[in-house]
mmCIF file of C-alpha atoms in Angstrom:
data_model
loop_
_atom_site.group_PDB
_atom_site.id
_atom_site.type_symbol
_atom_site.label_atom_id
_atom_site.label_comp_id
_atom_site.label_asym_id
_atom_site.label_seq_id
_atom_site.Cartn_x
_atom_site.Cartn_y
_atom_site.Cartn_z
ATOM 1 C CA UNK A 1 -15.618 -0.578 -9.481
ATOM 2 C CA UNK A 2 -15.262 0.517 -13.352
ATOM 3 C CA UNK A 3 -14.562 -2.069 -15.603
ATOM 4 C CA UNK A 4 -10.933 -1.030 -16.173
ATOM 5 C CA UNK A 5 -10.211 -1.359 -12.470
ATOM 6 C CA UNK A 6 -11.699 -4.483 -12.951
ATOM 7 C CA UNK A 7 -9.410 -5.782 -15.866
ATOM 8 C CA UNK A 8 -6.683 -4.914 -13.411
ATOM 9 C CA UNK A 9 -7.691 -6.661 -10.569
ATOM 10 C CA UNK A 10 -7.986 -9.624 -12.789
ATOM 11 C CA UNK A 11 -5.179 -9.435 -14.234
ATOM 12 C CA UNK A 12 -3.387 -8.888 -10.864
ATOM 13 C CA UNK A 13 -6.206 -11.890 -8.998
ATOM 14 C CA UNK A 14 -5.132 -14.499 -12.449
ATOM 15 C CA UNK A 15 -1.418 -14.830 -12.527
ATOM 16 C CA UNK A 16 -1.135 -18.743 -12.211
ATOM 17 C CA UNK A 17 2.205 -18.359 -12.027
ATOM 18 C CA UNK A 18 4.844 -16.523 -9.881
ATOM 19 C CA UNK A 19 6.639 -14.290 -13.037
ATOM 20 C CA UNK A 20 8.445 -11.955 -9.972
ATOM 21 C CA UNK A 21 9.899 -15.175 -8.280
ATOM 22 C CA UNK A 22 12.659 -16.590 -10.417
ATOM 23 C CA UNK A 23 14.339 -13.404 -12.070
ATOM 24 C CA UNK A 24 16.942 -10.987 -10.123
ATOM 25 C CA UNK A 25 15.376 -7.869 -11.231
ATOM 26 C CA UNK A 26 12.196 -7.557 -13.010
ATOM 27 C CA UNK A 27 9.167 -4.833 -13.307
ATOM 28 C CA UNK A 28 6.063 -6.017 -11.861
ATOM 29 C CA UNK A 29 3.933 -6.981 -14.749
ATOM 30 C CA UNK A 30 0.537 -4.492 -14.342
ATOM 31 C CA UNK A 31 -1.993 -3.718 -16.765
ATOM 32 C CA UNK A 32 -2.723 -0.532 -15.951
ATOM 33 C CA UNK A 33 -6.198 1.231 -16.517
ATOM 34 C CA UNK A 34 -6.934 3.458 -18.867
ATOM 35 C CA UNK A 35 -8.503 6.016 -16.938
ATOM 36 C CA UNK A 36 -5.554 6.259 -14.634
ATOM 37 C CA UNK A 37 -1.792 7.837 -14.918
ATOM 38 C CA UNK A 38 -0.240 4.877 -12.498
ATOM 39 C CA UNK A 39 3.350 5.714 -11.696
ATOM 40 C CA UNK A 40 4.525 2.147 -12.552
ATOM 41 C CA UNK A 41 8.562 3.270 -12.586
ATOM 42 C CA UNK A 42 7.403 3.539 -8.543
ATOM 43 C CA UNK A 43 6.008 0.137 -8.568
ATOM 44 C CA UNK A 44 9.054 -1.499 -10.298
ATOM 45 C CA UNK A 45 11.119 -3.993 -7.893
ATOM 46 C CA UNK A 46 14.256 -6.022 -7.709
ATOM 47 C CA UNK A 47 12.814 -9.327 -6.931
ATOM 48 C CA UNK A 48 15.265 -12.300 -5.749
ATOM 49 C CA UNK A 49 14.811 -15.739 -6.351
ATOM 50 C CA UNK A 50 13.160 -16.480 -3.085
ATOM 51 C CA UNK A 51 10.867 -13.700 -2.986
ATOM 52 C CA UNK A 52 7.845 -13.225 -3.719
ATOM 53 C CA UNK A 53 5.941 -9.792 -5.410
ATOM 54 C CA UNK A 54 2.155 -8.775 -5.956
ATOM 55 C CA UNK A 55 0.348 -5.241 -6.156
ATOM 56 C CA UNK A 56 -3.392 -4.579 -4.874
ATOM 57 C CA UNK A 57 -5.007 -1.496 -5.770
ATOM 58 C CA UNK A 58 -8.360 0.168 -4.202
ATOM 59 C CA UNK A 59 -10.742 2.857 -5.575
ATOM 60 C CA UNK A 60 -11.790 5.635 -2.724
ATOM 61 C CA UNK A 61 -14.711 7.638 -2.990
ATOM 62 C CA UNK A 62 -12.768 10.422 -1.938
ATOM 63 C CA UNK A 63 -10.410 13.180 -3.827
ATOM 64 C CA UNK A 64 -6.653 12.164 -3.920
ATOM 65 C CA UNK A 65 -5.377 14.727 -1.771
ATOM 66 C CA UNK A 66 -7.879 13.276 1.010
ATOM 67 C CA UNK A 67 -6.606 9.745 0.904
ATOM 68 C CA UNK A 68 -2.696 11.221 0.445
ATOM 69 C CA UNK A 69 -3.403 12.908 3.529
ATOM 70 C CA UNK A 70 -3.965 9.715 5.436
ATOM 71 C CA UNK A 71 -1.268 7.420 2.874
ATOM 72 C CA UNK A 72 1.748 10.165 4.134
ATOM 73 C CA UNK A 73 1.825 9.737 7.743
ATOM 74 C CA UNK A 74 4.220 7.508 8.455
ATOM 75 C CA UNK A 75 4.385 7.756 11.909
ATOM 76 C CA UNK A 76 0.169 7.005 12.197
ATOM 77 C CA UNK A 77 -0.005 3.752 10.264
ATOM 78 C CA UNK A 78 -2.335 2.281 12.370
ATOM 79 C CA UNK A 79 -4.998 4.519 11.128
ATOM 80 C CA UNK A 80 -6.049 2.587 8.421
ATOM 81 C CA UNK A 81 -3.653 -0.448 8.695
ATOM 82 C CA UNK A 82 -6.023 -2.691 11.691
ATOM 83 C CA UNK A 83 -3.861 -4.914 12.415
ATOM 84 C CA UNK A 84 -1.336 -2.615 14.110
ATOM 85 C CA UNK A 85 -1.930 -1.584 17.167
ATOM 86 C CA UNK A 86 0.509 1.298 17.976
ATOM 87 C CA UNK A 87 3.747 3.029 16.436
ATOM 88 C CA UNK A 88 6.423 4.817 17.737
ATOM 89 C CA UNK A 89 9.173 6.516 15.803
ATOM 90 C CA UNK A 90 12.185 6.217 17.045
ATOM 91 C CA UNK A 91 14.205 7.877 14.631
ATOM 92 C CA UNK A 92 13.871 10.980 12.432
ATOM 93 C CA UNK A 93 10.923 13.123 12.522
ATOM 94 C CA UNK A 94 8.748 11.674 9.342
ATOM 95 C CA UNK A 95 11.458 12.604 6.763
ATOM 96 C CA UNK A 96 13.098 9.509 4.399
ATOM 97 C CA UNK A 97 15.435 7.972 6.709
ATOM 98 C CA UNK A 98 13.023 7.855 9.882
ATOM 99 C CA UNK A 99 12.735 4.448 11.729
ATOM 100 C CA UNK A 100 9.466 3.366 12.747
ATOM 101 C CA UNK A 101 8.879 0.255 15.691
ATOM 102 C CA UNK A 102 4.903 -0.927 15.171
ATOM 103 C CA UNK A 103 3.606 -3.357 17.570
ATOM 104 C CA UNK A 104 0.463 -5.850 15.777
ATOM 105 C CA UNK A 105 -2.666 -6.875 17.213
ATOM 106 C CA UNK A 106 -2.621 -10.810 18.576
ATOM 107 C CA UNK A 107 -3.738 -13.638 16.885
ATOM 108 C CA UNK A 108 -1.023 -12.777 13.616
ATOM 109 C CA UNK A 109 2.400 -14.760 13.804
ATOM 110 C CA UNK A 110 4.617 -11.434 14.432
ATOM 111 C CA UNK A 111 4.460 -9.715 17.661
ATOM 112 C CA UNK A 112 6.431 -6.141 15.896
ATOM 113 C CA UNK A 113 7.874 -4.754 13.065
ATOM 114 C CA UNK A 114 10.758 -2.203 12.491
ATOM 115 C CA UNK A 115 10.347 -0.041 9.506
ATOM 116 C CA UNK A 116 12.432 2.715 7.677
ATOM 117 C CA UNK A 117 10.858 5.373 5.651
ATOM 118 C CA UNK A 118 12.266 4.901 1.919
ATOM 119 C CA UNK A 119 10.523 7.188 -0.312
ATOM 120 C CA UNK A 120 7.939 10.226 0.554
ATOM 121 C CA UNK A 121 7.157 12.319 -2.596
ATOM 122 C CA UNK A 122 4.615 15.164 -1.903
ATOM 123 C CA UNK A 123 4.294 15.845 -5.447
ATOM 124 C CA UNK A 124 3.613 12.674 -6.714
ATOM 125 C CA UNK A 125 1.983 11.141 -3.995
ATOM 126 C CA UNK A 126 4.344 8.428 -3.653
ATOM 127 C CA UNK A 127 5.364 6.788 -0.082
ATOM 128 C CA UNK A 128 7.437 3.683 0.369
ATOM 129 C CA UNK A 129 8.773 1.926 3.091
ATOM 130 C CA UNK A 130 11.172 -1.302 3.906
ATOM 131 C CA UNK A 131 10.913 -3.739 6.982
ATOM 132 C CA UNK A 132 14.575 -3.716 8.796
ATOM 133 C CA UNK A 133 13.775 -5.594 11.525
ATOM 134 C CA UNK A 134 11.031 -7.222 14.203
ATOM 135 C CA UNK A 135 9.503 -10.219 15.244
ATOM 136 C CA UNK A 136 7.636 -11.659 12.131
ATOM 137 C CA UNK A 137 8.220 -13.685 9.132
ATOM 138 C CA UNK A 138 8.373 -11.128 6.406
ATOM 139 C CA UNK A 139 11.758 -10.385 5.987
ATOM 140 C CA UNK A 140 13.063 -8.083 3.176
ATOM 141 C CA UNK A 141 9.468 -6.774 2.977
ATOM 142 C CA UNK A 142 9.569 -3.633 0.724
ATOM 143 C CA UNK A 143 6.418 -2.004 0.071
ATOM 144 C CA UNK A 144 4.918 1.420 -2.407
ATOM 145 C CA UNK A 145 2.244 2.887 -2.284
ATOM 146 C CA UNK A 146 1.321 5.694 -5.333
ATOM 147 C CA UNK A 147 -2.573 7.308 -4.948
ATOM 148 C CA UNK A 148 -3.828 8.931 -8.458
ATOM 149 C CA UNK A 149 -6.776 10.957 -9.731
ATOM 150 C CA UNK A 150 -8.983 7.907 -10.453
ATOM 151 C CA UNK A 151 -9.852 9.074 -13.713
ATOM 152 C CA UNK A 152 -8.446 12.286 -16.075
ATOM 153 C CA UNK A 153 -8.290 15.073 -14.201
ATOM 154 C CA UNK A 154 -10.588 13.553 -11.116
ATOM 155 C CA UNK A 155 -10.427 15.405 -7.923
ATOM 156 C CA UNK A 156 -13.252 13.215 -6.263
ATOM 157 C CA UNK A 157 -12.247 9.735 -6.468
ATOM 158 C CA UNK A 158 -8.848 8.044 -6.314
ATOM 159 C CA UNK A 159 -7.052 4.792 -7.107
ATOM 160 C CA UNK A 160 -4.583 3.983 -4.860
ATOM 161 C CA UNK A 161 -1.824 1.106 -5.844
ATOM 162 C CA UNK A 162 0.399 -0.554 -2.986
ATOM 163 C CA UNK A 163 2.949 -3.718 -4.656
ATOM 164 C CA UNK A 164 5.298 -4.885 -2.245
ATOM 165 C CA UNK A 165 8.220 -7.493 -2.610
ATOM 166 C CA UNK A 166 8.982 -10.050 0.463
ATOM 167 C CA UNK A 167 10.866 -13.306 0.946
ATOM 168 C CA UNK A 168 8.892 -16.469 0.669
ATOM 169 C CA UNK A 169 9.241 -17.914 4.151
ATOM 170 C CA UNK A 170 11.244 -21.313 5.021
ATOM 171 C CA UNK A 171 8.757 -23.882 4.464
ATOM 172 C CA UNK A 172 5.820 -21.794 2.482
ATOM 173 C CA UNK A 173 5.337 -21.380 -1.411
ATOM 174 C CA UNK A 174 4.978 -18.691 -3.658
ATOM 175 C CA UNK A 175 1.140 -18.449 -3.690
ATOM 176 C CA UNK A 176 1.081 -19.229 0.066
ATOM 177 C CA UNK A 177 3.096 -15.736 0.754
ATOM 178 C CA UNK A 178 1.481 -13.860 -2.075
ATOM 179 C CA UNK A 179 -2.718 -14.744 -0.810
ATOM 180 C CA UNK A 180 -1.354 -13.953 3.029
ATOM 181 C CA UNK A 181 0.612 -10.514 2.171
ATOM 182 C CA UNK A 182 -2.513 -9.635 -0.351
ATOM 183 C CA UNK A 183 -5.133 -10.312 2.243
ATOM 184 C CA UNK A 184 -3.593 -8.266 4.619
ATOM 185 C CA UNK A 185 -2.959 -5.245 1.962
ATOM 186 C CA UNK A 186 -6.411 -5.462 0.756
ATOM 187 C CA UNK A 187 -7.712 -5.168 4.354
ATOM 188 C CA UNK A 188 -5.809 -2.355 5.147
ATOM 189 C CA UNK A 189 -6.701 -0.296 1.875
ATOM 190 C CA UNK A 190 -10.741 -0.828 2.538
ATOM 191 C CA UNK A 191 -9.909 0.079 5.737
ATOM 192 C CA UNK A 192 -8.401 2.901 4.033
ATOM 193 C CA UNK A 193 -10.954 3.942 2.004
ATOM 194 C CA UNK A 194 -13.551 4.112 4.812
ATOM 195 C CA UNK A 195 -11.430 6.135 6.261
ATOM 196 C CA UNK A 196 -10.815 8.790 3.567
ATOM 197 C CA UNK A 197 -14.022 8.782 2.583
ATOM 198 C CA UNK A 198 -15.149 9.138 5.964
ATOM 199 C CA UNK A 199 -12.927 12.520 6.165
ATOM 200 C CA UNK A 200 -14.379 13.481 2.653
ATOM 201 C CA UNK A 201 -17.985 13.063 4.105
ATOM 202 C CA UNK A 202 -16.833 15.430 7.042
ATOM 203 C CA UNK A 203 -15.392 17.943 5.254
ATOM 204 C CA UNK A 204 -18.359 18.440 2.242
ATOM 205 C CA UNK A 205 -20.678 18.882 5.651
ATOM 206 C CA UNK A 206 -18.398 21.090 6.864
ATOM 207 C CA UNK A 207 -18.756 22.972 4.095
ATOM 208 C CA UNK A 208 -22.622 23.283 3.143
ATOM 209 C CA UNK A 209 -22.849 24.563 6.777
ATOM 210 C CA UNK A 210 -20.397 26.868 6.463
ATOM 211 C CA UNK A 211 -21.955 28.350 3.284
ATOM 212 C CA UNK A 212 -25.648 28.526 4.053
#
């Protein structure tokens, strides 16, 4: 991890306080590194007074267009994301507007999840998604997810950034929500990034065999 990643993560990791919680609109407060463009106009949220709002970013091993190619398919979350066990879309074909249903692995309190397809920009590598309905407690969850160059002009390592704004459930805090929704999205970008770089693995093989 280079040391402006780093900063970030801290800076994301040190917020003793929930900022996103108490205003009705507000941009979610990241220092960005240095080494990366991050889209943060993507990864500004209205934020109610009962929700809650955090961002976790990843570096991959991998060039961006790798990991996009994973990020993008909205109708294969389950992928990268483990604790989903299948997904059907039942509306659309992958376009904004498409309605996913996602069924989660046991031992998580939420049985399913019904999700619609909010932003998908090829160009910028941008995908976003809201939850619209299920069985689980994380209503009003909105989440992006931008993947960059990792560095200027980098085409073999990425930073990925996914921030996400849910309401704080009946009877849990602020920091309860936030550590449970980060854990989660932190899992399912290392899963990510195994993944990708996995695929990047395959396809530099792929190509020294091809070329001898």
């Amino acid at each position: 991890m280079s040391p402006t990643t780093t900063q970030f993560q801290r800076a994301i990791n040190g917020c003793s306080s929930p900022p996103c919680s108490h205003h009705p609109r507000t941009r979610l407060l990241m220092p960005l590194p240095s080494t990366a463009a991050v889209d943060t106009l993507s990864h500004t949220h209205a934020v109610g007074p009962d929700q809650c709002c955090s961002a976790v970013l990843q570096t991959i091993s991998a060039p961006p267009q790798t990991v996009w190619s994973v990020v993008r398919r909205f109708d294969n979350p389950q992928a990268y994301k483990q604790f989903l066990k299948s997904c059907h879309v039942i509306k659309g074909g992958g376009e904004v507007g498409s309605l996913r249903e996602v069924r989660v692995v046991s031992g998580l309190p939420a049985a399913s999840s019904r999700e619609r397809l909010d932003i998908l920009d090829e160009e910028r590598h941008v995908m976003g998604f809201s939850v619209v309905g299920g069985d689980h407690r994380l209503s009003n969850y909105r989440s992006v997810t931008t993947v960059h160059p990792a560095g200027e002009g980098s085409t073999t390592a990425t930073l990925v950034v996914e921030s996400y704004v849910v309401d704080i459930p009946t009877g849990n805090s602020w920091d309860d929500t936030r550590a449970f929704v980060d854990t989660i999205v932190k899992c399912n970008l290392q899963s990510l990034a195994h993944i990708a770089e996995d695929l990047a693995k395959d396809v530099t093989r792929t190509t020294t065999t091809t070329t001898r």
